[in-house]
N, CA, C and O atoms as a DFTB+ gen file, in Angstrom:
692 C
 N C O
     1  1     -10.197      20.740     -13.147
     2  2      -8.989      20.314     -13.590
     3  2      -8.363      21.072     -14.665
     4  3      -9.109      21.452     -15.568
     5  1      -7.154      21.351     -14.726
     6  2      -6.478      22.190     -15.881
     7  2      -6.534      21.092     -16.993
     8  3      -6.579      19.888     -16.738
     9  1      -6.528      21.617     -18.233
    10  2      -6.541      20.719     -19.343
    11  2      -4.994      20.356     -19.705
    12  3      -4.503      20.657     -20.793
    13  1      -4.342      19.737     -18.770
    14  2      -2.887      19.521     -18.962
    15  2      -2.679      17.982     -18.757
    16  3      -3.390      17.299     -18.020
    17  1      -1.607      17.504     -19.505
    18  2      -1.433      15.945     -19.487
    19  2      -0.793      15.525     -18.234
    20  3      -0.029      16.284     -17.638
    21  1      -1.074      14.342     -17.810
    22  2      -0.245      13.602     -16.745
    23  2       0.797      12.752     -17.693
    24  3       0.621      12.563     -18.897
    25  1       1.850      12.303     -16.970
    26  2       2.959      11.533     -17.759
    27  2       2.552      10.051     -17.671
    28  3       1.676       9.575     -16.949
    29  1       3.349       9.415     -18.539
    30  2       2.959       7.830     -18.683
    31  2       3.336       7.304     -17.270
    32  3       2.611       6.475     -16.721
    33  1       4.498       7.791     -16.656
    34  2       4.806       7.170     -15.504
    35  2       3.756       7.549     -14.383
    36  3       3.384       6.627     -13.657
    37  1       3.260       8.773     -14.179
    38  2       2.153       8.855     -13.293
    39  2       1.075       8.015     -13.470
    40  3       0.547       7.437     -12.521
    41  1       0.668       7.891     -14.736
    42  2      -0.619       6.843     -15.065
    43  2      -0.238       5.503     -14.632
    44  3      -1.076       4.824     -14.039
    45  1       0.958       5.031     -14.865
    46  2       1.535       3.747     -14.444
    47  2       1.427       3.497     -12.928
    48  3       0.946       2.460     -12.471
    49  1       1.891       4.489     -12.191
    50  2       1.744       4.601     -10.671
    51  2       0.250       4.459     -10.256
    52  3      -0.108       3.786      -9.289
    53  1      -0.603       5.162     -11.087
    54  2      -2.029       5.220     -10.631
    55  2      -2.626       3.820     -10.808
    56  3      -3.252       3.277      -9.898
    57  1      -2.419       3.247     -12.005
    58  2      -2.940       1.864     -12.272
    59  2      -2.369       0.939     -11.248
    60  3      -3.125       0.143     -10.691
    61  1      -1.078       0.978     -10.948
    62  2      -0.457       0.043     -10.126
    63  2      -1.223       0.190      -8.662
    64  3      -1.556      -0.786      -7.989
    65  1      -1.438       1.517      -8.293
    66  2      -2.203       1.606      -6.960
    67  2      -3.612       0.913      -7.017
    68  3      -4.065       0.379      -6.004
    69  1      -4.261       0.921      -8.133
    70  2      -5.552       0.476      -8.307
    71  2      -5.528      -1.101      -8.416
    72  3      -6.282      -1.766      -7.706
    73  1      -4.750      -1.631      -9.214
    74  2      -4.781      -2.947      -9.630
    75  2      -3.481      -3.703      -9.821
    76  3      -3.377      -4.681     -10.561
    77  1      -2.474      -3.171      -9.086
    78  2      -1.013      -3.704      -9.296
    79  2      -0.929      -4.972      -8.593
    80  3      -1.412      -5.166      -7.477
    81  1      -0.259      -5.882      -9.329
    82  2       0.182      -7.330      -8.766
    83  2       1.244      -7.153      -7.776
    84  3       2.282      -6.573      -8.094
    85  1       1.038      -7.661      -6.475
    86  2       1.764      -7.506      -5.431
    87  2       2.632      -8.932      -5.107
    88  3       3.803      -8.962      -4.731
    89  1       1.780     -10.071      -5.344
    90  2       2.471     -11.387      -5.178
    91  2       1.634     -12.363      -5.906
    92  3       0.468     -12.174      -6.254
    93  1       2.291     -13.351      -6.088
    94  2       1.682     -14.604      -6.642
    95  2       1.869     -15.746      -5.771
    96  3       2.949     -16.221      -5.420
    97  1       0.555     -16.190      -5.417
    98  2       0.579     -17.304      -4.530
    99  2      -0.311     -18.291      -4.952
   100  3      -1.476     -17.990      -5.213
   101  1       0.197     -19.708      -5.073
   102  2      -0.640     -20.731      -5.503
   103  2      -1.447     -20.300      -6.912
   104  3      -2.643     -20.549      -7.062
   105  1      -0.787     -19.751      -7.726
   106  2      -1.520     -19.385      -8.944
   107  2      -2.310     -18.204      -8.928
   108  3      -2.816     -17.856      -9.995
   109  1      -2.533     -17.426      -7.749
   110  2      -3.448     -16.285      -7.529
   111  2      -2.459     -15.065      -7.607
   112  3      -1.424     -15.002      -6.944
   113  1      -2.885     -14.112      -8.478
   114  2      -2.013     -12.927      -8.392
   115  2      -2.858     -11.875      -7.348
   116  3      -3.981     -11.422      -7.570
   117  1      -2.193     -11.664      -6.404
   118  2      -2.691     -10.812      -5.319
   119  2      -2.532      -9.497      -5.751
   120  3      -1.696      -9.290      -6.631
   121  1      -3.268      -8.440      -5.235
   122  2      -3.270      -7.089      -5.993
   123  2      -3.211      -6.054      -4.556
   124  3      -3.326      -6.406      -3.382
   125  1      -3.014      -4.816      -5.056
   126  2      -2.820      -3.887      -4.165
   127  2      -3.992      -3.468      -3.340
   128  3      -3.836      -2.805      -2.314
   129  1      -5.234      -3.869      -3.800
   130  2      -6.459      -3.622      -3.041
   131  2      -6.971      -5.119      -2.847
   132  3      -6.817      -5.982      -3.712
   133  1      -7.601      -5.336      -1.613
   134  2      -8.215      -6.585      -1.265
   135  2      -9.466      -6.902      -1.957
   136  3     -10.212      -6.004      -2.346
   137  1      -9.708      -8.069      -2.116
   138  2     -10.895      -8.588      -2.811
   139  2     -11.405      -9.699      -2.094
   140  3     -10.600     -10.553      -1.722
   141  1     -12.703      -9.836      -1.818
   142  2     -13.282     -11.005      -1.175
   143  2     -13.076     -12.217      -1.838
   144  3     -13.463     -12.420      -2.989
   145  1     -12.436     -13.086      -1.100
   146  2     -12.093     -14.469      -1.754
   147  2     -11.081     -14.404      -2.721
   148  3     -10.876     -15.435      -3.361
   149  1     -10.310     -13.273      -2.997
   150  2      -9.315     -13.039      -3.971
   151  2      -9.845     -13.380      -5.436
   152  3      -9.161     -13.908      -6.313
   153  1     -11.096     -13.013      -5.548
   154  2     -11.763     -13.286      -6.798
   155  2     -11.802     -12.175      -7.951
   156  3     -12.063     -12.435      -9.126
   157  1     -11.513     -10.920      -7.460
   158  2     -11.237      -9.685      -8.264
   159  2     -12.121      -9.592      -9.535
   160  3     -11.762      -9.675     -10.709
   161  1     -13.475      -9.380      -8.976
   162  2     -14.364      -9.133     -10.130
   163  2     -14.582      -7.833     -10.678
   164  3     -15.543      -7.575     -11.403
   165  1     -13.552      -6.867     -10.286
   166  2     -13.680      -5.486     -10.779
   167  2     -12.665      -5.480     -11.754
   168  3     -11.606      -6.082     -11.577
   169  1     -12.957      -4.745     -12.919
   170  2     -12.002      -4.605     -14.078
   171  2     -11.862      -3.182     -14.199
   172  3     -12.806      -2.418     -14.001
   173  1     -10.616      -2.776     -14.543
   174  2     -10.217      -1.321     -14.755
   175  2     -10.138      -0.967     -16.167
   176  3      -9.416      -1.617     -16.923
   177  1     -10.882       0.088     -16.599
   178  2     -10.745       0.740     -17.756
   179  2     -10.621       2.201     -17.585
   180  3     -10.978       2.858     -16.607
   181  1     -10.019       2.652     -18.757
   182  2      -9.641       4.147     -18.667
   183  2     -10.039       4.817     -19.953
   184  3      -9.862       4.322     -21.065
   185  1     -10.621       6.047     -19.696
   186  2     -10.694       7.002     -20.792
   187  2      -9.860       7.948     -20.675
   188  3      -9.950       8.818     -19.810
   189  1      -8.813       7.869     -21.670
   190  2      -7.680       8.816     -21.697
   191  2      -7.962       9.972     -22.463
   192  3      -8.347       9.875     -23.628
   193  1      -7.796      11.074     -21.888
   194  2      -8.019      12.378     -22.666
   195  2      -6.657      12.960     -22.879
   196  3      -6.428      13.445     -23.986
   197  1      -5.602      12.977     -21.841
   198  2      -4.538      13.724     -21.944
   199  2      -3.487      12.900     -21.120
   200  3      -3.435      13.052     -19.900
   201  1      -2.710      12.094     -21.722
   202  2      -1.552      11.507     -21.168
   203  2      -0.511      11.533     -22.126
   204  3      -0.671      11.146     -23.284
   205  1       0.786      12.076     -21.576
   206  2       1.800      12.255     -22.699
   207  2       2.230      10.876     -23.240
   208  3       2.491       9.910     -22.524
   209  1       2.272      10.897     -24.598
   210  2       2.732       9.702     -25.338
   211  2       1.647       8.677     -25.483
   212  3       1.960       7.650     -26.085
   213  1       0.350       8.797     -25.003
   214  2      -0.568       7.884     -25.183
   215  2      -1.854       8.492     -26.063
   216  3      -2.497       9.445     -25.622
   217  1      -2.146       7.926     -27.218
   218  2      -3.223       8.655     -27.823
   219  2      -4.596       8.526     -27.053
   220  3      -4.882       7.484     -26.463
   221  1      -5.448       9.639     -27.079
   222  2      -6.657       9.479     -26.480
   223  2      -7.536       8.431     -26.965
   224  3      -7.624       8.172     -28.165
   225  1      -8.325       7.693     -25.874
   226  2      -9.068       6.613     -26.407
   227  2      -9.637       5.873     -25.037
   228  3      -9.541       6.359     -23.910
   229  1     -10.215       4.668     -25.342
   230  2     -10.637       3.864     -24.259
   231  2      -9.752       2.699     -24.179
   232  3      -9.444       2.052     -25.179
   233  1      -9.340       2.427     -23.000
   234  2      -8.365       1.394     -22.810
   235  2      -8.860       0.514     -21.524
   236  3      -9.554       0.952     -20.607
   237  1      -8.349      -0.840     -21.650
   238  2      -8.519      -1.849     -20.481
   239  2      -7.215      -2.182     -19.980
   240  3      -6.276      -2.418     -20.740
   241  1      -7.117      -2.213     -18.644
   242  2      -6.061      -2.725     -18.063
   243  2      -6.011      -4.363     -18.133
   244  3      -6.917      -5.027     -17.630
   245  1      -5.085      -4.865     -18.678
   246  2      -4.915      -6.367     -18.612
   247  2      -3.876      -6.844     -17.598
   248  3      -2.655      -6.809     -17.746
   249  1      -4.544      -7.287     -16.566
   250  2      -3.734      -7.778     -15.409
   251  2      -2.800      -8.717     -15.679
   252  3      -1.650      -8.573     -15.265
   253  1      -3.182      -9.811     -16.416
   254  2      -2.041     -11.011     -16.710
   255  2      -1.009     -10.331     -17.443
   256  3       0.137     -10.531     -17.041
   257  1      -1.178      -9.507     -18.515
   258  2      -0.043      -8.925     -19.247
   259  2       0.532      -7.793     -18.714
   260  3       1.622      -7.408     -19.137
   261  1      -0.129      -7.138     -17.736
   262  2       0.272      -5.968     -17.291
   263  2       0.610      -4.974     -18.184
   264  3       1.686      -4.377     -18.156
   265  1      -0.419      -4.747     -19.102
   266  2      -0.311      -3.534     -20.074
   267  2      -1.763      -3.107     -20.373
   268  3      -2.755      -3.773     -20.078
   269  1      -1.760      -1.947     -20.980
   270  2      -2.914      -1.329     -21.507
   271  2      -3.395      -1.702     -22.762
   272  3      -2.657      -1.431     -23.709
   273  1      -4.606      -2.337     -23.033
   274  2      -5.059      -2.501     -24.365
   275  2      -6.108      -1.576     -24.825
   276  3      -7.169      -1.394     -24.227
   277  1      -5.732      -0.969     -25.982
   278  2      -6.630      -0.020     -26.531
   279  2      -8.114      -0.793     -27.027
   280  3      -8.171      -1.750     -27.800
   281  1      -9.063      -0.239     -26.491
   282  2     -10.251      -0.783     -27.123
   283  2     -11.043       0.078     -28.243
   284  3     -11.718      -0.434     -29.136
   285  1     -10.862       1.410     -28.059
   286  2     -11.225       2.324     -29.173
   287  2     -10.324       3.438     -29.048
   288  3      -9.948       3.832     -27.944
   289  1      -9.909       4.038     -30.285
   290  2      -9.169       5.160     -30.393
   291  2     -10.004       6.307     -30.552
   292  3     -11.051       6.139     -31.178
   293  1      -9.717       7.532     -30.067
   294  2     -10.384       8.734     -30.247
   295  2     -10.741       9.620     -29.036
   296  3     -10.640       9.169     -27.895
   297  1     -11.116      10.756     -29.254
   298  2     -11.550      11.520     -27.974
   299  2     -12.912      11.394     -27.523
   300  3     -13.875      11.839     -28.148
   301  1     -12.977      10.755     -26.386
   302  2     -14.376      10.376     -25.950
   303  2     -14.656      11.247     -24.714
   304  3     -15.520      10.876     -23.919
   305  1     -13.951      12.417     -24.503
   306  2     -14.050      13.256     -23.304
   307  2     -15.565      13.839     -23.213
   308  3     -16.122      13.854     -22.116
   309  1     -16.168      14.277     -24.272
   310  2     -17.493      14.652     -24.288
   311  2     -18.472      13.624     -23.889
   312  3     -19.312      13.803     -23.006
   313  1     -18.320      12.443     -24.632
   314  2     -19.197      11.353     -24.095
   315  2     -19.124      10.884     -22.886
   316  3     -20.198      10.599     -22.357
   317  1     -17.911      10.678     -22.134
   318  2     -17.768      10.444     -20.774
   319  2     -18.677      11.566     -19.902
   320  3     -19.556      11.343     -19.070
   321  1     -18.178      12.777     -20.363
   322  2     -18.898      13.906     -19.594
   323  2     -20.355      13.842     -19.520
   324  3     -20.967      14.059     -18.474
   325  1     -20.982      13.506     -20.772
   326  2     -22.389      13.550     -21.019
   327  2     -22.975      12.232     -20.144
   328  3     -23.955      12.307     -19.402
   329  1     -22.301      11.192     -20.344
   330  2     -22.733      10.024     -19.731
   331  2     -22.614      10.049     -17.954
   332  3     -23.248       9.312     -17.198
   333  1     -21.731      10.992     -17.600
   334  2     -21.678      11.404     -16.147
   335  2     -22.397      12.474     -15.712
   336  3     -21.897      13.334     -14.987
   337  1     -23.623      12.500     -16.120
   338  2     -24.683      13.592     -15.923
   339  2     -24.167      15.072     -16.162
   340  3     -24.460      16.054     -15.479
   341  1     -23.369      15.032     -17.232
   342  2     -22.737      16.424     -17.606
   343  2     -21.732      16.929     -16.702
   344  3     -21.531      18.143     -16.677
   345  1     -21.047      16.119     -15.925
   346  2     -20.006      16.648     -14.958
   347  2     -18.828      16.925     -15.705
   348  3     -18.200      15.980     -16.182
   349  1     -18.439      18.109     -15.872
   350  2     -17.474      18.610     -16.988
   351  2     -16.022      18.250     -16.557
   352  3     -15.087      18.367     -17.348
   353  1     -15.838      17.752     -15.116
   354  2     -14.502      17.375     -14.742
   355  2     -14.102      16.112     -15.610
   356  3     -12.908      15.840     -15.735
   357  1     -14.976      15.415     -16.150
   358  2     -14.605      14.100     -16.920
   359  2     -14.133      14.514     -18.133
   360  3     -13.277      13.850     -18.716
   361  1     -14.705      15.818     -18.724
   362  2     -14.016      16.420     -20.072
   363  2     -12.537      16.917     -19.883
   364  3     -11.642      16.712     -20.703
   365  1     -12.390      17.619     -18.658
   366  2     -10.975      18.217     -18.336
   367  2     -10.071      17.209     -17.835
   368  3      -8.867      17.392     -18.018
   369  1     -10.468      16.160     -17.223
   370  2      -9.547      15.315     -16.551
   371  2      -8.456      14.619     -17.520
   372  3      -8.796      14.340     -18.670
   373  1      -7.299      14.369     -17.118
   374  2      -6.424      13.732     -17.868
   375  2      -6.846      12.257     -18.119
   376  3      -6.540      11.696     -19.171
   377  1      -7.488      11.695     -17.227
   378  2      -8.009      10.363     -17.476
   379  2      -9.224      10.150     -16.484
   380  3      -9.281      10.686     -15.378
   381  1     -10.161       9.331     -16.992
   382  2     -11.309       8.832     -16.055
   383  2     -11.299       7.435     -16.077
   384  3     -11.416       6.773     -17.108
   385  1     -11.139       6.905     -14.775
   386  2     -11.092       5.532     -14.457
   387  2     -12.577       4.964     -14.519
   388  3     -13.480       5.559     -13.930
   389  1     -12.767       4.026     -15.102
   390  2     -13.975       3.362     -15.136
   391  2     -13.935       1.898     -14.667
   392  3     -13.377       1.073     -15.391
   393  1     -14.491       1.523     -13.503
   394  2     -14.539       0.328     -12.939
   395  2     -15.766      -0.371     -13.422
   396  3     -16.851       0.207     -13.493
   397  1     -15.564      -1.771     -13.793
   398  2     -16.715      -2.388     -14.151
   399  2     -16.762      -3.700     -13.204
   400  3     -15.793      -4.103     -12.561
   401  1     -17.888      -4.228     -13.219
   402  2     -17.925      -5.603     -12.377
   403  2     -18.334      -6.799     -13.391
   404  3     -19.185      -6.649     -14.268
   405  1     -17.665      -7.940     -13.179
   406  2     -18.012      -9.255     -13.758
   407  2     -18.660      -9.906     -12.558
   408  3     -18.027     -10.429     -11.640
   409  1     -19.970      -9.829     -12.644
   410  2     -20.539     -10.334     -11.408
   411  2     -20.446     -11.810     -11.194
   412  3     -20.343     -12.244     -10.047
   413  1     -20.475     -12.543     -12.143
   414  2     -20.439     -14.022     -12.032
   415  2     -19.134     -14.434     -11.197
   416  3     -19.183     -15.435     -10.483
   417  1     -17.887     -13.609     -11.291
   418  2     -16.775     -13.905     -10.500
   419  2     -16.964     -14.130      -9.072
   420  3     -16.304     -14.875      -8.347
   421  1     -18.145     -13.244      -8.706
   422  2     -18.174     -13.205      -7.050
   423  2     -19.450     -14.037      -6.810
   424  3     -19.356     -14.881      -5.918
   425  1     -20.619     -13.941      -7.452
   426  2     -21.750     -14.445      -7.145
   427  2     -21.751     -16.016      -7.189
   428  3     -22.536     -16.725      -6.559
   429  1     -20.762     -16.450      -8.020
   430  2     -20.884     -17.902      -8.026
   431  2     -20.401     -18.738      -6.763
   432  3     -20.621     -19.928      -6.537
   433  1     -19.649     -17.775      -5.952
   434  2     -19.274     -18.384      -4.744
   435  2     -19.992     -17.827      -3.546
   436  3     -20.257     -18.516      -2.561
   437  1     -20.296     -16.558      -3.664
   438  2     -21.114     -15.823      -2.630
   439  2     -22.568     -15.559      -2.747
   440  3     -23.218     -14.914      -1.925
   441  1     -23.083     -16.163      -3.946
   442  2     -24.580     -15.916      -4.305
   443  2     -24.788     -14.377      -4.176
   444  3     -23.894     -13.607      -4.528
   445  1     -26.054     -13.901      -3.633
   446  2     -26.328     -12.620      -3.694
   447  2     -25.287     -11.706      -2.819
   448  3     -25.032     -10.537      -3.107
   449  1     -24.813     -12.302      -1.884
   450  2     -23.822     -11.434      -1.053
   451  2     -22.664     -10.922      -1.877
   452  3     -22.097      -9.851      -1.663
   453  1     -22.332     -11.854      -2.923
   454  2     -21.221     -11.396      -3.820
   455  2     -21.458     -10.090      -4.417
   456  3     -20.464      -9.474      -4.801
   457  1     -22.762      -9.495      -4.580
   458  2     -22.856      -8.220      -4.963
   459  2     -22.283      -7.110      -4.106
   460  3     -21.632      -6.166      -4.555
   461  1     -22.593      -7.315      -2.793
   462  2     -22.096      -6.474      -1.714
   463  2     -20.577      -6.355      -1.706
   464  3     -19.995      -5.273      -1.627
   465  1     -19.941      -7.602      -1.796
   466  2     -18.425      -7.640      -1.928
   467  2     -17.965      -6.880      -3.167
   468  3     -17.030      -6.084      -3.079
   469  1     -18.561      -7.092      -4.255
   470  2     -18.080      -6.359      -5.449
   471  2     -18.042      -4.765      -5.181
   472  3     -17.172      -4.068      -5.704
   473  1     -18.956      -4.274      -4.402
   474  2     -18.912      -2.696      -4.219
   475  2     -17.952      -2.424      -3.153
   476  3     -17.357      -1.348      -3.216
   477  1     -17.668      -3.317      -2.063
   478  2     -16.665      -3.104      -1.362
   479  2     -15.308      -3.279      -2.065
   480  3     -14.334      -2.606      -1.724
   481  1     -15.263      -4.068      -2.917
   482  2     -13.823      -4.129      -3.771
   483  2     -13.504      -2.846      -4.493
   484  3     -12.373      -2.363      -4.542
   485  1     -14.575      -2.330      -5.047
   486  2     -14.495      -1.174      -5.814
   487  2     -14.166       0.169      -4.923
   488  3     -13.639       1.172      -5.404
   489  1     -14.498       0.051      -3.765
   490  2     -14.224       1.139      -2.895
   491  2     -12.873       1.154      -2.397
   492  3     -12.256       2.206      -2.228
   493  1     -12.358      -0.091      -2.137
   494  2     -10.946      -0.226      -1.833
   495  2     -10.092       0.286      -2.978
   496  3      -9.135       1.030      -2.762
   497  1     -10.429      -0.104      -4.174
   498  2      -9.599       0.187      -5.319
   499  2      -9.661       1.828      -5.511
   500  3      -8.631       2.410      -5.851
   501  1     -10.701       2.454      -5.321
   502  2     -10.860       3.905      -5.552
   503  2     -10.015       4.609      -4.389
   504  3      -9.264       5.558      -4.614
   505  1     -10.218       4.029      -3.081
   506  2      -9.506       4.610      -2.110
   507  2      -7.958       4.617      -2.371
   508  3      -7.263       5.606      -2.137
   509  1      -7.473       3.432      -2.878
   510  2      -6.006       3.354      -3.316
   511  2      -5.673       4.499      -4.480
   512  3      -4.580       5.062      -4.417
   513  1      -6.529       4.818      -5.452
   514  2      -6.289       5.738      -6.340
   515  2      -6.334       7.143      -5.647
   516  3      -5.542       7.990      -6.059
   517  1      -7.078       7.418      -4.765
   518  2      -7.058       8.593      -3.931
   519  2      -5.586       8.781      -3.362
   520  3      -4.919       9.798      -3.558
   521  1      -5.205       7.794      -2.711
   522  2      -4.047       7.855      -1.986
   523  2      -2.781       8.232      -2.934
   524  3      -1.946       9.105      -2.697
   525  1      -2.828       7.416      -4.004
   526  2      -1.739       7.611      -4.932
   527  2      -1.798       9.033      -5.718
   528  3      -0.789       9.557      -6.188
   529  1      -3.060       9.576      -5.803
   530  2      -3.187      11.057      -6.415
   531  2      -2.605      11.979      -5.404
   532  3      -1.765      12.837      -5.675
   533  1      -3.097      11.753      -4.230
   534  2      -2.358      12.752      -3.072
   535  2      -0.982      12.759      -3.124
   536  3      -0.368      13.821      -3.020
   537  1      -0.281      11.435      -3.311
   538  2       1.054      11.345      -3.296
   539  2       1.728      12.109      -4.413
   540  3       2.727      12.800      -4.213
   541  1       1.107      11.952      -5.697
   542  2       1.723      12.539      -6.912
   543  2       1.273      14.042      -6.993
   544  3       1.730      14.734      -7.903
   545  1       0.361      14.597      -6.043
   546  2       0.027      15.907      -6.145
   547  2      -1.122      16.291      -7.351
   548  3      -1.234      17.416      -7.840
   549  1      -1.933      15.129      -7.712
   550  2      -2.852      15.113      -8.617
   551  2      -4.172      15.269      -7.873
   552  3      -4.185      15.016      -6.668
   553  1      -5.383      15.700      -8.548
   554  2      -6.669      15.742      -7.946
   555  2      -7.507      14.485      -8.431
   556  3      -7.207      13.863      -9.450
   557  1      -8.404      14.217      -7.751
   558  2      -9.369      13.111      -8.300
   559  2     -10.652      13.259      -7.493
   560  3     -10.743      13.659      -6.332
   561  1     -11.667      12.850      -8.339
   562  2     -13.030      12.828      -7.780
   563  2     -13.786      11.718      -8.208
   564  3     -14.030      11.578      -9.406
   565  1     -14.249      10.780      -7.225
   566  2     -15.065       9.609      -7.549
   567  2     -16.405       9.956      -7.920
   568  3     -16.979      10.891      -7.361
   569  1     -16.993       9.215      -8.898
   570  2     -18.200       9.653      -9.348
   571  2     -19.205       8.440      -9.279
   572  3     -18.967       7.417      -9.921
   573  1     -20.239       8.552      -8.558
   574  2     -21.136       7.517      -8.531
   575  2     -22.404       7.790      -9.327
   576  3     -23.211       6.878      -9.502
   577  1     -22.633       9.138      -9.868
   578  2     -23.746       9.496     -10.579
   579  2     -23.475       9.554     -12.033
   580  3     -22.827      10.480     -12.519
   581  1     -23.932       8.636     -12.696
   582  2     -23.788       8.411     -14.034
   583  2     -24.773       7.650     -14.584
   584  3     -25.424       6.894     -13.864
   585  1     -25.012       7.748     -15.938
   586  2     -26.090       6.755     -16.519
   587  2     -25.327       5.499     -16.966
   588  3     -24.430       5.461     -17.809
   589  1     -25.825       4.501     -16.273
   590  2     -25.088       3.079     -16.289
   591  2     -25.190       2.733     -17.814
   592  3     -24.145       2.420     -18.385
   593  1     -26.364       2.763     -18.521
   594  2     -26.356       2.274     -19.879
   595  2     -25.499       2.973     -20.822
   596  3     -24.826       2.374     -21.661
   597  1     -25.519       4.346     -20.678
   598  2     -24.540       5.249     -21.521
   599  2     -23.106       4.822     -21.460
   600  3     -22.395       4.659     -22.452
   601  1     -22.686       4.628     -20.028
   602  2     -21.294       4.228     -19.856
   603  2     -20.984       2.880     -20.417
   604  3     -20.020       2.636     -21.142
   605  1     -21.933       1.980     -19.996
   606  2     -21.706       0.548     -20.607
   607  2     -21.595       0.600     -22.166
   608  3     -20.773      -0.060     -22.802
   609  1     -22.490       1.435     -22.699
   610  2     -22.389       1.426     -24.165
   611  2     -21.048       1.975     -24.664
   612  3     -20.361       1.380     -25.494
   613  1     -20.703       3.201     -24.079
   614  2     -19.510       3.637     -24.558
   615  2     -18.163       2.711     -24.300
   616  3     -17.194       2.636     -25.055
   617  1     -18.338       2.072     -23.125
   618  2     -17.271       1.086     -22.921
   619  2     -17.398      -0.267     -23.817
   620  3     -16.460      -1.060     -23.908
   621  1     -18.500      -0.432     -24.394
   622  2     -18.635      -1.612     -25.064
   623  2     -19.001      -2.941     -24.237
   624  3     -18.736      -4.047     -24.708
   625  1     -19.640      -2.785     -22.948
   626  2     -19.928      -3.826     -22.256
   627  2     -21.384      -4.444     -22.535
   628  3     -22.371      -3.782     -22.856
   629  1     -21.337      -5.760     -22.364
   630  2     -22.652      -6.480     -22.366
   631  2     -23.087      -6.498     -20.956
   632  3     -22.633      -7.366     -20.211
   633  1     -24.072      -5.467     -20.448
   634  2     -24.609      -5.349     -19.125
   635  2     -24.973      -6.540     -18.353
   636  3     -24.931      -6.592     -17.124
   637  1     -25.300      -7.411     -19.060
   638  2     -25.792      -8.629     -18.327
   639  2     -24.661      -9.567     -17.706
   640  3     -24.865     -10.398     -16.821
   641  1     -23.433      -9.298     -18.317
   642  2     -22.321      -9.989     -17.824
   643  2     -21.277      -9.096     -17.142
   644  3     -20.592      -9.481     -16.194
   645  1     -21.205      -7.885     -17.687
   646  2     -20.144      -6.835     -17.058
   647  2     -20.930      -5.455     -17.226
   648  3     -21.562      -5.145     -18.236
   649  1     -20.808      -4.766     -16.208
   650  2     -21.430      -3.511     -16.169
   651  2     -20.659      -2.392     -15.453
   652  3     -19.884      -2.792     -14.584
   653  1     -20.716      -1.207     -15.632
   654  2     -20.005      -0.230     -15.120
   655  2     -20.627       0.101     -13.604
   656  3     -21.842       0.140     -13.410
   657  1     -19.779       0.301     -12.708
   658  2     -20.150       0.632     -11.442
   659  2     -19.589       1.718     -10.535
   660  3     -20.068       2.087      -9.463
   661  1     -18.448       2.186     -11.169
   662  2     -17.883       3.391     -10.384
   663  2     -17.053       4.133     -11.466
   664  3     -16.659       3.549     -12.476
   665  1     -16.809       5.404     -11.222
   666  2     -15.953       6.399     -12.116
   667  2     -15.091       7.188     -11.216
   668  3     -15.472       7.493     -10.086
   669  1     -13.858       7.551     -11.719
   670  2     -13.048       8.590     -11.067
   671  2     -12.238       9.343     -12.067
   672  3     -11.412       8.824     -12.818
   673  1     -12.569      10.713     -12.012
   674  2     -11.697      11.640     -12.788
   675  2     -10.436      12.010     -11.997
   676  3     -10.363      12.168     -10.778
   677  1      -9.432      12.123     -12.930
   678  2      -8.141      12.258     -12.356
   679  2      -7.435      13.297     -13.180
   680  3      -7.431      13.190     -14.406
   681  1      -6.793      14.371     -12.527
   682  2      -5.968      15.400     -13.440
   683  2      -5.092      16.258     -12.591
   684  3      -4.870      16.052     -11.398
   685  1      -4.580      17.308     -13.359
   686  2      -3.912      18.330     -12.601
   687  2      -4.981      19.472     -12.162
   688  3      -5.980      19.727     -12.834
   689  1      -4.675      20.065     -11.063
   690  2      -5.528      21.070     -10.532
   691  2      -4.777      22.307     -10.162
   692  3      -5.374      23.273      -9.686
């Protein structure tokens, strides 16, 4: 990736592609990516390195409020690179999407099979991000090789309740 920012508008489109609300039915907020039983156990976090008008830091996408919540301010590009086994694309990316799972959202209904559904949900979400990046002329790279405990610590997760499951670096190339 080039060490260049993406715009807030581009970031908004990427987030919408991943977790945008498309419809409200009987109190359920349906999203752009399918989820088993409409339980949506996957949460979207972002390590923002370079986005115009947004300070670097760690953010959470709040579905109900449709807004970014800053978790921690600062440059975490080296930390996310290190926790992703030294993959420097995480340092140079404009943003690194970090998807976590709140396992109980799925396992309470589907028991052990719920874990399988969580990973399918994450795959659908990441696929939508790839499609949106292609449309915007941005590059992206999904990352499955990372130190779970390091990412969880960086993001502030209690890994017994919520844990990182997938990353994706996005930027200009």
